[in-house]
Short mmCIF file of C-alpha atoms in Angstrom, two decimals:
data_model
loop_
_atom_site.label_atom_id
_atom_site.label_comp_id
_atom_site.label_asym_id
_atom_site.label_seq_id
_atom_site.Cartn_x
_atom_site.Cartn_y
_atom_site.Cartn_z
CA ALA A 1 6.04 -2.32 1.99
CA GLN A 2 4.31 0.68 0.96
CA TRP A 3 0.94 0.76 -0.53
CA PRO A 4 -2.84 2.18 -0.80
CA GLY A 5 -5.65 -0.43 -0.24
CA ILE A 6 -9.55 -0.69 0.36
CA GLY A 7 -10.78 -3.01 3.04
CA ASN A 8 -9.38 -4.33 6.36
CA GLY A 9 -9.79 -7.38 8.44
CA THR A 10 -10.27 -10.43 6.50
CA THR A 11 -9.80 -8.95 3.00
CA VAL A 12 -7.79 -6.10 1.51
CA GLU A 13 -7.42 -5.27 -2.02
CA GLN A 14 -4.30 -3.33 -2.36
CA ASP A 15 -1.17 -2.78 -4.45
CA GLY A 16 2.11 -1.25 -3.98
CA THR A 17 6.05 -1.53 -3.45
CA TRP A 18 8.07 -3.83 -1.53
CA ALA A 19 11.74 -3.56 -0.58
CA SER A 20 13.59 -6.72 0.99
CA CYS A 21 17.11 -8.02 1.83
CA GLU A 22 17.87 -11.40 0.35
CA SER A 23 21.36 -12.91 1.10
CA GLY A 24 22.48 -9.60 1.62
CA ALA A 25 21.45 -7.81 -1.03
CA PRO A 26 18.65 -5.17 -1.75
CA HIS A 27 15.65 -6.45 -3.79
CA TYR A 28 12.61 -3.92 -4.97
CA PHE A 29 9.47 -5.04 -6.63
CA ALA A 30 5.80 -4.30 -7.05
CA TRP A 31 2.88 -6.11 -6.42
CA TYR A 32 -0.84 -6.35 -5.65
CA GLU A 33 -2.89 -8.55 -3.69
CA MET A 34 -6.83 -9.41 -3.16
CA TYR A 35 -6.04 -10.70 0.44
CA GLY A 36 -8.62 -13.05 1.46
CA ASP A 37 -9.68 -14.12 -2.23
CA ALA A 38 -8.50 -17.41 -2.65
CA ALA A 39 -9.45 -16.85 -6.33
CA VAL A 40 -6.26 -14.63 -7.03
CA ASN A 41 -2.94 -16.56 -5.88
CA ASN A 42 -4.99 -18.24 -3.06
CA GLY A 43 -5.44 -14.49 -1.26
CA GLY A 44 -1.56 -13.88 -1.46
CA SER A 45 0.58 -11.29 -2.88
CA VAL A 46 1.44 -11.29 -6.68
CA PRO A 47 4.97 -9.86 -7.51
CA LEU A 48 5.25 -8.34 -10.94
CA PRO A 49 8.05 -9.50 -13.13
CA THR A 50 11.14 -6.86 -12.39
CA SER A 51 12.21 -7.49 -16.07
CA THR A 52 9.14 -5.60 -17.10
CA TYR A 53 8.15 -3.43 -14.12
CA PRO A 54 11.44 -2.44 -12.58
CA ILE A 55 11.50 -0.65 -9.25
CA ALA A 56 14.35 1.07 -7.67
CA PRO A 57 14.93 3.54 -4.47
CA GLY A 58 13.61 7.13 -4.75
CA ASN A 59 11.23 6.28 -7.78
CA ALA A 60 8.04 8.16 -8.02
CA VAL A 61 5.33 5.49 -7.77
CA THR A 62 1.41 5.81 -7.62
CA GLY A 63 -1.01 3.26 -6.77
CA SER A 64 -4.73 3.07 -6.91
CA VAL A 65 -7.44 0.46 -6.01
CA SER A 66 -11.20 1.14 -7.08
CA ILE A 67 -14.15 -0.93 -7.89
CA SER A 68 -16.79 -0.46 -10.51
CA GLY A 69 -19.81 -2.61 -10.38
CA SER A 70 -18.48 -5.81 -9.13
CA THR A 71 -14.77 -5.63 -10.78
CA TRP A 72 -11.65 -4.42 -8.81
CA LEU A 73 -9.35 -1.95 -10.93
CA LEU A 74 -5.85 -1.81 -9.46
CA THR A 75 -3.10 0.35 -11.04
CA ILE A 76 0.46 0.80 -10.34
CA THR A 77 2.52 3.51 -12.41
CA ASP A 78 6.40 4.18 -12.01
CA THR A 79 6.69 7.78 -13.41
CA THR A 80 10.55 7.39 -12.90
CA GLU A 81 10.74 3.92 -14.82
CA ARG A 82 7.85 4.89 -17.27
CA TRP A 83 5.68 2.14 -16.91
CA THR A 84 2.02 1.31 -15.95
CA PHE A 85 0.42 -1.98 -14.71
CA ASN A 86 -3.36 -2.35 -14.62
CA ILE A 87 -5.60 -5.64 -13.75
CA SER A 88 -9.37 -6.00 -13.57
CA ILE A 89 -10.42 -8.66 -10.92
CA PRO A 90 -13.93 -9.59 -10.86
CA SER A 91 -15.22 -9.42 -7.29
CA PRO A 92 -15.96 -12.94 -5.68
CA THR A 93 -19.45 -13.75 -3.76
CA PRO A 94 -19.37 -12.70 -1.11
CA ALA A 95 -18.08 -9.55 -2.16
CA LEU A 96 -14.87 -8.12 -0.49
CA SER A 97 -14.77 -5.59 2.44
CA GLN A 98 -15.01 -1.94 1.41
CA ASN A 99 -15.35 -0.63 4.86
CA SER A 100 -12.09 1.63 4.83
CA ALA A 101 -9.37 3.06 2.36
CA GLU A 102 -5.73 2.71 3.71
CA TRP A 103 -2.35 4.06 2.85
CA ILE A 104 0.20 1.79 4.76
CA VAL A 105 3.85 1.46 5.17
CA GLU A 106 4.51 -1.79 7.20
CA ASP A 107 6.56 -4.72 7.37
CA PRO A 108 4.56 -7.55 5.34
CA GLY A 109 6.33 -10.07 7.76
CA GLY A 110 3.43 -9.55 10.12
CA CYS A 111 4.64 -7.08 12.62
CA THR A 112 1.92 -4.16 12.13
CA PRO A 113 1.08 -2.48 14.33
CA GLN A 114 3.11 -4.52 16.82
CA CYS A 115 6.90 -5.30 16.23
CA SER A 116 10.02 -6.37 17.94
CA THR A 117 12.20 -4.97 15.41
CA LEU A 118 11.74 -2.93 12.08
CA ALA A 119 14.32 -2.35 9.38
CA ASP A 120 15.25 1.53 8.78
CA PHE A 121 13.48 2.82 5.96
CA SER A 122 13.47 6.22 4.09
CA PRO A 123 10.60 8.51 4.74
CA VAL A 124 7.84 7.41 2.41
CA SER A 125 5.72 10.38 1.01
CA PHE A 126 2.20 9.75 0.30
CA THR A 127 0.45 12.60 -2.08
CA GLY A 128 -2.87 12.98 -3.47
CA ALA A 129 -4.41 10.60 -1.14
CA THR A 130 -8.15 10.53 -1.97
CA ALA A 131 -11.12 8.41 -1.50
CA GLU A 132 -14.71 8.11 -2.72
CA ALA A 133 -17.40 6.54 -0.34
CA ASN A 134 -21.30 6.96 -0.11
CA GLY A 135 -21.29 9.76 -3.08
CA LEU A 136 -18.47 11.82 -1.28
CA THR A 137 -15.22 12.32 -2.86
CA GLY A 138 -12.21 14.14 -1.15
CA PRO A 139 -8.96 13.62 0.48
CA ILE A 140 -8.48 11.68 3.85
CA SER A 141 -9.28 14.77 5.78
CA SER A 142 -12.95 14.63 4.20
CA PHE A 143 -13.37 11.48 6.24
CA PRO A 144 -13.04 9.98 9.70
CA PHE A 145 -9.49 8.94 9.79
CA THR A 146 -6.96 7.47 12.34
CA ALA A 147 -3.26 7.71 12.03
CA LEU A 148 -1.66 4.25 13.19
CA GLN A 149 2.12 4.05 14.41
CA ILE A 150 4.15 0.66 14.47
CA THR A 151 5.28 0.27 18.10
CA GLY A 152 6.86 -2.42 20.22
CA GLY A 153 6.00 -2.05 23.77
CA SER A 154 6.81 1.81 24.46
CA THR A 155 9.11 2.03 21.31
CA VAL A 156 7.69 3.91 18.40
CA PHE A 157 9.11 2.15 15.31
CA ALA A 158 7.72 4.21 12.63
CA SER A 159 4.79 6.83 12.52
CA PRO A 160 2.87 8.93 9.99
CA GLY A 161 3.34 12.63 10.19
CA PRO A 162 0.11 14.99 10.07
CA LEU A 163 -1.61 15.61 6.88
CA ASP A 164 -0.42 18.82 5.01
CA LEU A 165 -2.86 22.03 4.32
CA THR A 166 -4.55 20.04 1.30
CA GLY A 167 -5.55 17.12 3.69
CA GLU A 168 -4.32 14.56 1.40
CA ASP A 169 -0.29 14.44 1.80
CA PHE A 170 1.71 13.07 4.77
CA THR A 171 4.85 11.22 5.19
CA ASP A 172 5.74 8.19 7.21
CA THR A 173 9.18 8.17 8.75
CA TRP A 174 11.24 5.41 10.46
CA TYR A 175 12.43 5.99 13.97
CA ALA A 176 13.87 2.75 15.48
CA SER A 177 14.73 -0.63 15.11
#
């Protein structure tokens, strides 16, 4: 799964794409999630219908997560397939976490950051990764940031590369299974 999101720990507001293998065949879809918000699919991910929102390998997809007042706005756009999905979700009380911005490639089966295996994936490029917090808007490099690897013991399964000169673009690469 590849996604941007806000929050960490018990709540994460996120949207992105997912690739899986079912009965030997690849499946791709877009999704959103208000992890930790029981009012939205009991806090689990919500897959978008592939007939309306198709995803294919190599597509150019953007995702964004923002909050205005107490309403979350999640947007996914596939410029290759020419579709956009938007959803506005009122924030529950108490408010969901807003303590970090994240751009993630992970195994949603639960092995991030520790795995015993990780399926091979093509490099994932994140571009235009920006955030706004406490009146400051800018690229990732404008904020304190940490690049996290997916590991298993001493094996590095996947790792984000360095930020480019704009401070907002990087590639996440698979290394081992």
